[in-house]
Every structure is written in C-alpha cells, then in structure tokens.
Amino acid sequence: MIKKVKIVRRKKDLIIERFYRPMTDFIFSFLIKTKITPNNITTLSIFFGLISGIFFAFGDWLHIILGAVLSQFSLICDLLDGDLARTRKLGSEYGMWYDMIATKLFKYFIFLGATIGVYRISKDPLILIVGVVAIFNITTISFISNFRSFFKFFKSHTELPEVKNFYIPFSFLTVIFLDIGAIFNKVDWVLWFFAIFGTLGWIKQLYSAYKLGSLNKS
C-alpha cells in the first residue's frame, strides 16, 4: 500500500486552492515518488516561461493560445516547487531566492514575447514602448513587494485584496490577465493595461511605504 503524503502548504492560498490545487495535487502525487528536487521544478517553470514567450512572439492567435497554455504550466510549477520543498523539508535560502528569480524571469519572457508578437502583427512601433513600460512596471512592483519582507513597517502591507484566507498573488494576476487577453486575441489591451495601471501601481506602493514609514517613525 502506498503511503499517502500530506502536502505542507502556506496559509492564505484560497483562490489558488479553488482553481489550481486539484491539478497540482494530482501531479504532486507522482512527483513525490521521484527524486525530482524543488529546484528542478523551479528550473522547469523558467523553461515553460521561455517557450511560452517564444510562442507569444509569433503574434498570431494560434501561437499565443499555445503560449497561454504553456504559461499556465509555469504557474503550476511555481506552486509545485514550494509544495515539494515544504513536504520534503528541503527548503533553503537559495531555494527561496531561486524561486523568486524564476517568477520574475518567466513573467519577463512571457511579456517580452507578447510585446514582440503584437508588434509583428500590428507593425506599430508604439506598442514596443508600451510593452517595455508594462514590463518595467511589473518588474518594479515585484521588486518593491519582495523588499517588503526586509522592513518591519512595510512587511505585512499589500496593495492587492487580502481578506482572511483570500488573496491574489501578483505573479498569478499578471499571467492570468495576459492569458485572458490571448483567448480574446487582445494581448495589446493587456500590455496597455499594465503600462498605464502598472505605473500607478508602483507609485501607490512607494506612497504607501512613505506613509507607513512616517507613521512608524512617529
């Protein structure tokens, strides 16, 4: 009889539990029997992100749908590496750092590919600027968010919805938005969205940090 392994998880994953956990639990039941390490899974998430970005770069609807599917594999890997690390007690400072870098990389590859793809179809140079700004905004928001943990006054703060066990991870939010845009063949709209509201997003983060820091000082 195969011993059932209890998956050790972080709290506040309700939205992920509903949509992704049935699939990740199924995959996990096979992974736990192998010698695959959490870092292997993290590397795989980068690989899926890179291939997804290449498909997005073609620009036509069929390829961006394939890119959207592969981007979902990146997200699934992003869940599995943590589950595997916690269950096998293989967590390490390097593993946490590598996972954080991987999340940035696969988002970068996907949005870079999307920018190239939209430009190839539209031939509009403006979209290159929009894409670069969107990538900059996404990277900056992630950068500020990751640095929260180093400062007590800012550590527990988030700009995203968070009520009890409900919250939306930013990495999932960005990729899911892009995938929805791919389904409706409106990737350019997603780039414009993150170019405009992403700018407001990191400005709001800086303002929140300033306010919280001022209160903490007093």
XYZ file of N, CA and C in Angstrom:
654
model
N 0.838 -1.199 0.000
C 0.000 0.000 0.000
C 0.881 1.260 0.000
N 0.566 2.202 -0.858
C 1.342 3.438 -0.947
C 0.926 4.381 0.162
N 1.893 4.855 0.905
C 1.629 5.775 1.997
C 1.217 7.135 1.439
N 0.114 7.648 1.943
C -0.380 8.946 1.490
C 0.452 10.055 2.136
N 0.958 10.947 1.327
C 1.801 12.033 1.812
C 0.970 13.301 1.980
N 1.077 13.901 3.139
C 0.375 15.151 3.395
C 1.194 16.309 2.836
N 0.556 17.106 2.019
C 1.249 18.242 1.418
C 1.260 19.405 2.404
N 2.454 19.892 2.682
C 2.596 21.024 3.589
C 2.535 22.307 2.780
N 1.636 23.215 3.181
C 1.440 24.430 2.386
C 1.460 25.675 3.241
N 1.630 26.794 2.525
C 1.499 28.087 3.181
C 0.020 28.389 3.397
N -0.256 29.328 4.300
C -1.625 29.774 4.512
C -1.992 30.810 3.450
N -3.265 31.168 3.431
C -3.777 32.214 2.538
C -3.628 31.851 1.064
N -4.027 30.649 0.720
C -3.956 30.233 -0.683
C -5.339 29.868 -1.231
N -6.394 30.446 -0.679
C -7.740 30.005 -1.019
C -8.043 30.097 -2.507
N -7.701 31.216 -3.136
C -8.011 31.376 -4.555
C -7.245 30.364 -5.404
N -6.028 30.027 -4.966
C -5.243 29.023 -5.668
C -5.832 27.635 -5.440
N -6.285 27.385 -4.203
C -6.877 26.089 -3.883
C -8.029 25.771 -4.830
N -8.849 26.752 -5.086
C -10.052 26.523 -5.883
C -9.757 26.184 -7.336
N -8.803 26.878 -7.928
C -8.609 26.757 -9.363
C -7.421 25.885 -9.781
N -6.405 25.804 -8.938
C -5.195 25.102 -9.342
C -4.900 23.831 -8.536
N -5.332 23.796 -7.281
C -4.914 22.699 -6.414
C -5.350 21.305 -6.855
N -6.549 21.118 -7.409
C -6.887 19.765 -7.867
C -5.858 19.215 -8.862
N -5.400 20.082 -9.766
C -4.418 19.653 -10.759
C -3.039 19.452 -10.131
N -2.623 20.418 -9.291
C -1.287 20.305 -8.695
C -1.203 19.134 -7.715
N -2.299 18.833 -7.023
C -2.308 17.683 -6.114
C -2.107 16.384 -6.884
N -2.745 16.310 -8.051
C -2.619 15.108 -8.878
C -1.174 14.936 -9.351
N -0.568 16.023 -9.842
C 0.818 15.966 -10.310
C 1.759 15.678 -9.149
N 1.475 16.299 -7.992
C 2.318 16.128 -6.816
C 2.381 14.667 -6.372
N 1.255 13.962 -6.507
C 1.213 12.556 -6.077
C 2.210 11.698 -6.843
N 2.571 12.121 -8.058
C 3.585 11.409 -8.837
C 4.988 11.944 -8.537
N 5.088 13.259 -8.383
C 6.399 13.867 -8.138
C 7.026 13.390 -6.838
N 6.205 13.197 -5.818
C 6.726 12.848 -4.506
C 7.392 11.470 -4.512
N 7.074 10.658 -5.520
C 7.664 9.320 -5.623
C 8.976 9.330 -6.404
N 9.344 10.486 -6.924
C 10.547 10.598 -7.742
C 11.669 11.287 -6.961
N 12.811 11.410 -7.603
C 13.944 12.113 -6.997
C 14.056 13.550 -7.496
N 13.017 14.002 -8.165
C 12.996 15.379 -8.664
C 13.015 16.347 -7.487
N 13.866 17.352 -7.563
C 14.015 18.312 -6.470
C 13.172 19.571 -6.732
N 12.899 20.342 -5.685
C 12.174 21.601 -5.887
C 12.870 22.533 -6.880
N 14.203 22.571 -6.837
C 14.935 23.437 -7.771
C 14.783 22.961 -9.216
N 14.646 21.651 -9.412
C 14.368 21.125 -10.753
C 13.045 21.676 -11.275
N 12.040 21.689 -10.407
C 10.714 22.192 -10.786
C 10.783 23.689 -11.066
N 11.554 24.409 -10.271
C 11.717 25.852 -10.490
C 12.356 26.123 -11.845
N 13.372 25.327 -12.180
C 14.024 25.464 -13.492
C 13.032 25.190 -14.612
N 12.166 24.217 -14.394
C 11.153 23.870 -15.389
C 10.179 25.030 -15.597
N 9.880 25.755 -14.538
C 8.975 26.904 -14.672
C 9.599 27.978 -15.560
N 10.923 28.165 -15.432
C 11.621 29.127 -16.297
C 11.576 28.653 -17.748
N 11.799 27.366 -17.947
C 11.786 26.787 -19.294
C 10.416 26.974 -19.956
N 9.340 26.654 -19.224
C 7.993 26.830 -19.771
C 7.726 28.306 -20.081
N 8.224 29.197 -19.215
C 8.049 30.622 -19.458
C 8.763 31.074 -20.716
N 9.976 30.560 -20.932
C 10.750 30.908 -22.124
C 10.046 30.430 -23.394
N 9.610 29.178 -23.397
C 8.921 28.631 -24.574
C 7.594 29.352 -24.798
N 6.905 29.670 -23.707
C 5.660 30.424 -23.813
C 5.911 31.774 -24.475
N 6.977 32.462 -24.053
C 7.321 33.753 -24.637
C 7.619 33.648 -26.123
N 8.279 32.559 -26.527
C 8.590 32.344 -27.947
C 7.302 32.201 -28.750
N 6.345 31.441 -28.221
C 5.060 31.279 -28.912
C 4.310 32.613 -28.993
N 4.312 33.368 -27.897
C 3.659 34.674 -27.913
C 4.285 35.584 -28.969
N 5.595 35.441 -29.176
C 6.316 36.315 -30.103
C 5.895 36.113 -31.563
N 5.264 34.977 -31.886
C 4.785 34.771 -33.254
C 3.641 35.731 -33.576
N 2.824 36.033 -32.587
C 1.794 37.058 -32.748
C 0.434 36.592 -33.229
N 0.366 35.467 -33.961
C -0.931 35.012 -34.445
C -1.677 34.293 -33.329
N -3.001 34.203 -33.494
C -3.861 33.715 -32.406
C -3.519 32.297 -31.973
N -3.259 31.413 -32.916
C -2.959 30.024 -32.561
C -1.715 29.932 -31.683
N -0.681 30.656 -32.058
C 0.563 30.608 -31.278
C 0.420 31.254 -29.900
N -0.346 32.348 -29.812
C -0.489 32.973 -28.494
C -1.358 32.115 -27.565
N -2.262 31.339 -28.134
C -3.027 30.389 -27.307
C -2.099 29.306 -26.767
N -1.211 28.803 -27.631
C -0.223 27.821 -27.172
C 0.680 28.439 -26.098
N 1.040 29.699 -26.299
C 1.842 30.394 -25.307
C 1.104 30.525 -23.985
N -0.200 30.806 -24.060
C -1.011 30.932 -22.850
C -1.076 29.608 -22.092
N -1.220 28.526 -22.825
C -1.264 27.189 -22.197
C 0.054 26.902 -21.482
N 1.164 27.171 -22.143
C 2.475 26.905 -21.542
C 2.735 27.829 -20.350
N 2.206 29.045 -20.392
C 2.378 29.940 -19.253
C 1.682 29.387 -18.016
N 0.586 28.669 -18.238
C -0.100 28.032 -17.117
C 0.763 26.934 -16.487
N 1.543 26.258 -17.308
C 2.470 25.249 -16.773
C 3.527 25.913 -15.895
N 3.939 27.124 -16.266
C 4.880 27.867 -15.428
C 4.282 28.147 -14.058
N 3.012 28.557 -14.047
C 2.341 28.842 -12.784
C 2.192 27.580 -11.937
N 1.864 26.478 -12.598
C 1.711 25.200 -11.880
C 3.038 24.797 -11.245
N 4.121 24.945 -11.996
C 5.451 24.634 -11.450
C 5.782 25.547 -10.273
N 5.330 26.788 -10.361
C 5.580 27.750 -9.293
C 4.896 27.330 -7.993
N 3.793 26.591 -8.098
C 3.121 26.048 -6.920
C 3.785 24.759 -6.445
N 4.145 23.920 -7.402
C 4.670 22.599 -7.058
C 6.022 22.651 -6.358
N 6.900 23.573 -6.766
C 8.232 23.587 -6.139
C 8.145 23.892 -4.651
N 7.244 24.804 -4.281
C 7.071 25.122 -2.869
C 6.478 23.969 -2.079
N 5.467 23.315 -2.668
C 4.860 22.153 -2.006
C 5.891 21.059 -1.770
N 6.697 20.812 -2.792
C 7.704 19.756 -2.704
C 8.760 20.094 -1.654
N 9.181 21.361 -1.634
C 10.209 21.793 -0.679
C 9.705 21.683 0.758
N 8.477 22.114 0.999
C 7.944 22.076 2.357
C 7.650 20.656 2.822
N 7.126 19.824 1.920
C 6.783 18.454 2.300
C 8.026 17.623 2.584
N 9.044 17.786 1.753
C 10.293 17.032 1.954
C 11.273 17.742 2.885
N 10.876 18.925 3.356
C 11.731 19.734 4.227
C 13.084 20.030 3.568
N 12.980 20.442 2.297
C 14.177 20.771 1.520
C 14.308 22.279 1.306
N 13.527 23.048 2.052
C 13.581 24.484 1.895
C 14.942 25.056 2.260
N 15.390 26.045 1.523
C 16.682 26.685 1.788
C 16.614 28.137 1.350
N 17.568 28.924 1.827
C 17.623 30.329 1.422
C 17.836 30.448 -0.084
N 18.708 29.576 -0.606
C 18.953 29.606 -2.051
C 17.682 29.241 -2.819
N 16.974 28.211 -2.327
C 15.748 27.785 -2.996
C 14.713 28.893 -3.054
N 14.580 29.631 -1.954
C 13.642 30.761 -1.916
C 14.069 31.851 -2.899
N 15.375 32.116 -2.925
C 15.898 33.129 -3.847
C 15.684 32.697 -5.293
N 15.990 31.442 -5.586
C 15.871 30.925 -6.948
C 14.412 30.945 -7.405
N 13.511 30.592 -6.506
C 12.087 30.615 -6.828
C 11.631 32.034 -7.138
N 12.131 33.006 -6.362
C 11.780 34.401 -6.580
C 12.296 34.890 -7.934
N 13.537 34.514 -8.265
C 14.120 34.907 -9.551
C 13.368 34.256 -10.708
N 13.004 32.994 -10.534
C 12.289 32.269 -11.587
C 10.961 32.929 -11.908
N 10.255 33.366 -10.862
C 8.965 34.038 -11.055
C 9.133 35.299 -11.882
N 10.192 36.053 -11.603
C 10.462 37.272 -12.376
C 10.795 36.918 -13.825
N 11.619 35.888 -14.003
C 12.081 35.535 -15.342
C 10.949 35.063 -16.238
N 10.095 34.161 -15.718
C 9.075 33.652 -16.635
C 8.048 34.722 -16.975
N 7.781 35.661 -16.056
C 6.902 36.782 -16.406
C 7.568 37.674 -17.445
N 8.873 37.903 -17.281
C 9.613 38.734 -18.232
C 9.591 38.114 -19.627
N 9.870 36.816 -19.730
C 9.876 36.133 -21.022
C 8.510 36.212 -21.698
N 7.461 35.981 -20.911
C 6.107 35.949 -21.472
C 5.687 37.321 -21.981
N 5.941 38.366 -21.187
C 5.530 39.710 -21.599
C 6.419 40.259 -22.705
N 7.685 39.887 -22.705
C 8.561 40.289 -23.810
C 8.082 39.651 -25.105
N 7.768 38.365 -25.053
C 7.248 37.676 -26.229
C 5.945 38.279 -26.708
N 5.068 38.631 -25.758
C 3.787 39.233 -26.116
C 3.990 40.569 -26.818
N 4.934 41.349 -26.334
C 5.231 42.653 -26.945
C 5.731 42.481 -28.379
N 6.651 41.554 -28.561
C 7.186 41.290 -29.903
C 6.084 40.796 -30.832
N 5.233 39.903 -30.301
C 4.147 39.332 -31.105
C 3.154 40.377 -31.572
N 2.754 41.264 -30.673
C 1.804 42.315 -31.045
C 2.428 43.245 -32.080
N 3.710 43.546 -31.913
C 4.384 44.411 -32.883
C 4.461 43.744 -34.262
N 4.746 42.459 -34.286
C 4.848 41.753 -35.569
C 3.530 41.779 -36.338
N 2.428 41.749 -35.593
C 1.123 41.757 -36.243
C 0.672 43.176 -36.591
N 0.863 44.106 -35.653
C 0.355 45.471 -35.845
C 1.312 46.377 -36.607
N 2.629 46.092 -36.530
C 3.675 46.938 -37.123
C 3.679 48.353 -36.527
N 3.108 48.495 -35.347
C 3.037 49.795 -34.695
C 4.183 49.932 -33.692
N 5.148 50.827 -33.945
C 6.296 50.982 -33.033
C 5.893 51.390 -31.616
N 4.739 52.040 -31.490
C 4.271 52.477 -30.175
C 4.103 51.308 -29.218
N 3.701 50.164 -29.749
C 3.449 49.009 -28.883
C 4.746 48.512 -28.243
N 5.884 48.763 -28.897
C 7.172 48.388 -28.307
C 7.429 49.212 -27.042
N 7.088 50.495 -27.113
C 7.241 51.363 -25.946
C 6.273 50.926 -24.844
N 5.039 50.662 -25.246
C 4.023 50.218 -24.286
C 4.456 48.927 -23.599
N 4.976 47.987 -24.390
C 5.424 46.715 -23.830
C 6.579 46.879 -22.858
N 7.537 47.727 -23.223
C 8.692 47.975 -22.342
C 8.235 48.599 -21.027
N 7.313 49.556 -21.113
C 6.794 50.198 -19.900
C 6.040 49.183 -19.039
N 5.239 48.327 -19.684
C 4.498 47.298 -18.948
C 5.455 46.354 -18.218
N 6.503 45.911 -18.903
C 7.494 45.019 -18.291
C 8.207 45.713 -17.136
N 8.569 46.973 -17.355
C 9.214 47.753 -16.288
C 8.301 47.851 -15.062
N 7.027 48.132 -15.297
C 6.087 48.281 -14.189
C 5.907 46.982 -13.412
N 5.747 45.887 -14.142
C 5.564 44.587 -13.496
C 6.795 44.228 -12.668
N 7.973 44.472 -13.246
C 9.226 44.176 -12.543
C 9.385 45.050 -11.307
N 9.058 46.327 -11.430
C 9.188 47.258 -10.313
C 8.236 46.913 -9.175
N 7.002 46.580 -9.514
C 6.024 46.185 -8.487
C 6.505 44.947 -7.744
N 7.004 43.965 -8.488
C 7.521 42.740 -7.857
C 8.727 43.047 -6.976
N 9.603 43.918 -7.466
C 10.805 44.298 -6.727
C 10.440 44.933 -5.384
N 9.511 45.875 -5.414
C 9.087 46.546 -4.183
C 8.405 45.552 -3.244
N 7.558 44.693 -3.807
C 6.851 43.700 -2.992
C 7.824 42.755 -2.291
N 8.841 42.316 -3.016
C 9.811 41.390 -2.437
C 10.633 42.030 -1.318
N 10.855 43.321 -1.427
C 11.646 44.018 -0.413
C 10.857 44.327 0.854
N 9.529 44.129 0.799
C 8.716 44.370 2.000
C 9.187 43.544 3.189
N 9.584 42.299 2.901
C 9.931 41.384 3.991
C 11.154 41.828 4.791
N 11.945 42.758 4.256
C 13.149 43.208 4.946
C 12.884 44.365 5.914
N 11.663 44.909 5.887
C 11.368 46.078 6.710
C 10.061 45.859 7.466
N 10.142 45.933 8.777
C 9.004 45.621 9.637
C 7.798 46.512 9.358
N 8.032 47.800 9.130
C 6.918 48.726 8.943
C 6.114 48.445 7.676
N 6.748 47.738 6.728
C 6.141 47.514 5.410
C 5.829 46.040 5.160
N 6.275 45.182 6.074
C 6.277 43.742 5.846
C 4.893 43.154 5.577
N 3.909 43.553 6.342
C 2.577 42.948 6.234
C 1.650 43.681 5.268
N 2.178 44.696 4.596
C 1.335 45.509 3.713
C 1.221 44.899 2.320
N 0.033 44.991 1.744
C -0.165 44.581 0.361
C -1.195 45.489 -0.289
N -1.011 45.771 -1.567
C -1.961 46.605 -2.302
C -3.089 45.760 -2.896
N -2.907 44.437 -2.904
C -3.887 43.544 -3.511
C -4.912 43.094 -2.478
N -6.105 42.628 -2.930
C -7.141 42.187 -1.988
C -6.618 41.090 -1.063
N -6.863 41.249 0.233
C -6.440 40.240 1.191
C -7.414 40.248 2.358
N -8.310 39.286 2.386
C -9.292 39.171 3.454
C -9.235 37.755 4.011
N -8.780 37.633 5.252
C -8.622 36.337 5.909
C -7.771 35.422 5.035
N -8.377 34.359 4.481
C -7.603 33.396 3.702
C -7.689 33.633 2.197
N -8.056 34.844 1.811
C -8.197 35.140 0.382
C -7.181 36.191 -0.032
N -6.412 35.875 -1.032
C -5.552 36.894 -1.616
C -5.168 36.480 -3.030
N -4.699 37.445 -3.812
C -4.344 37.184 -5.204
C -2.848 37.428 -5.373
N -2.059 36.382 -5.585
C -0.619 36.587 -5.820
C -0.407 37.391 -7.100
N 0.477 38.378 -7.046
C 0.677 39.275 -8.185
C 1.179 38.531 -9.420
N 2.073 37.542 -9.214
C 2.607 36.797 -10.358
C 1.495 36.072 -11.105
N 0.521 35.541 -10.369
C -0.609 34.865 -11.000
C -1.504 35.874 -11.694
N -1.719 37.007 -11.059
C -2.591 38.029 -11.618
C -2.109 38.485 -12.992
N -0.810 38.758 -13.112
C -0.273 39.266 -14.379
C -0.387 38.231 -15.498
N 0.005 36.998 -15.202
C -0.021 35.957 -16.236
C -1.451 35.600 -16.624
N -2.346 35.519 -15.651
C -3.741 35.185 -15.948
C -4.384 36.275 -16.803
N -4.099 37.545 -16.501
C -4.609 38.639 -17.325
C -4.129 38.501 -18.768
N -2.856 38.185 -18.922
C -2.301 38.046 -20.272
C -2.943 36.869 -20.999
N -3.171 35.783 -20.292
C -3.784 34.604 -20.904
C -5.228 34.876 -21.318
N -5.942 35.645 -20.514
C -7.307 36.036 -20.895
C -7.264 36.899 -22.152
N -6.286 37.807 -22.199
C -6.109 38.620 -23.399
C -5.801 37.766 -24.614
N -5.037 36.696 -24.417
C -4.699 35.788 -25.520
C -5.943 35.080 -26.044
N -6.803 34.638 -25.135
C -8.022 33.934 -25.541
C -8.883 34.808 -26.454
N -8.983 36.085 -26.106
C -9.815 37.009 -26.895
C -9.011 37.760 -27.964
N -7.742 37.355 -28.125
C -6.854 37.968 -29.111
C -6.731 39.477 -28.882
N -6.608 39.849 -27.614
C -6.478 41.252 -27.218
C -5.249 41.441 -26.330
N -4.151 40.847 -26.719
C -2.927 40.947 -25.930
C -2.477 42.397 -25.826
N -2.708 43.176 -26.896
C -2.316 44.584 -26.863
C -3.045 45.341 -25.752
N -4.299 44.998 -25.486
C -5.050 45.641 -24.417
C -4.404 45.377 -23.058
N -3.916 44.138 -22.890
C -3.279 43.766 -21.620
C -1.987 44.567 -21.428
N -1.221 44.707 -22.501
C 0.013 45.493 -22.421
C -0.295 46.944 -22.058
N -1.317 47.504 -22.673
C -1.717 48.871 -22.348
C -2.175 48.975 -20.891
N -2.897 47.960 -20.439
C -3.398 47.950 -19.052
C -2.239 48.030 -18.060
N -1.232 47.168 -18.252
C -0.112 47.149 -17.309
C 0.821 48.349 -17.502
N 0.832 48.908 -18.712
C 1.634 50.116 -18.934
C 1.043 51.303 -18.182
N -0.289 51.393 -18.162
C -0.947 52.522 -17.501
C -1.128 52.272 -16.005
N -1.853 51.199 -15.673
C -2.177 50.942 -14.277
C -0.986 50.380 -13.497
N -0.043 49.765 -14.210
C 1.169 49.300 -13.547
C 1.980 50.462 -13.020
N 2.011 51.557 -13.799
C 2.708 52.769 -13.348
C 2.064 53.311 -12.072
N 0.734 53.358 -12.083
C 0.015 53.804 -10.889
C 0.259 52.844 -9.726
N 0.430 51.562 -10.068
C 0.626 50.540 -9.042
C 1.893 50.738 -8.233
N 3.035 50.922 -8.927
C 4.277 51.063 -8.151
C 4.398 52.435 -7.495
N 3.758 53.441 -8.101
C 3.723 54.754 -7.438
C 2.920 54.653 -6.137
N 1.796 53.918 -6.193
C 0.982 53.719 -4.990
C 1.764 52.937 -3.937
N 2.549 51.944 -4.363
C 3.365 51.192 -3.415
C 4.376 52.096 -2.709
N 5.037 52.962 -3.473
C 6.009 53.879 -2.889
C 5.335 54.855 -1.920
N 4.161 55.324 -2.316
C 3.417 56.239 -1.445
C 3.003 55.548 -0.148
N 2.535 54.288 -0.274
C 2.145 53.518 0.912
C 3.336 53.306 1.831
N 4.491 53.001 1.246
C 5.705 52.801 2.041
C 6.076 54.091 2.772
N 5.940 55.229 2.080
C 6.245 56.519 2.684
C 5.313 56.803 3.866
N 4.003 56.562 3.658
C 3.042 56.803 4.724
C 3.286 55.898 5.920
N 3.490 54.595 5.637
C 3.727 53.647 6.721
C 5.030 53.959 7.449
N 6.035 54.346 6.682
C 7.323 54.703 7.283
C 7.224 55.927 8.161
N 6.418 56.905 7.726
C 6.226 58.121 8.510
C 5.505 57.837 9.821
N 4.493 56.981 9.754
C 3.752 56.600 10.957
C 4.639 55.834 11.920
N 5.454 54.959 11.366
C 6.366 54.149 12.196
C 7.410 55.030 12.883
N 7.853 56.062 12.180
C 8.856 56.983 12.716
C 8.319 57.779 13.894
N 7.049 58.192 13.754
C 6.455 58.987 14.807
C 6.035 58.130 15.993
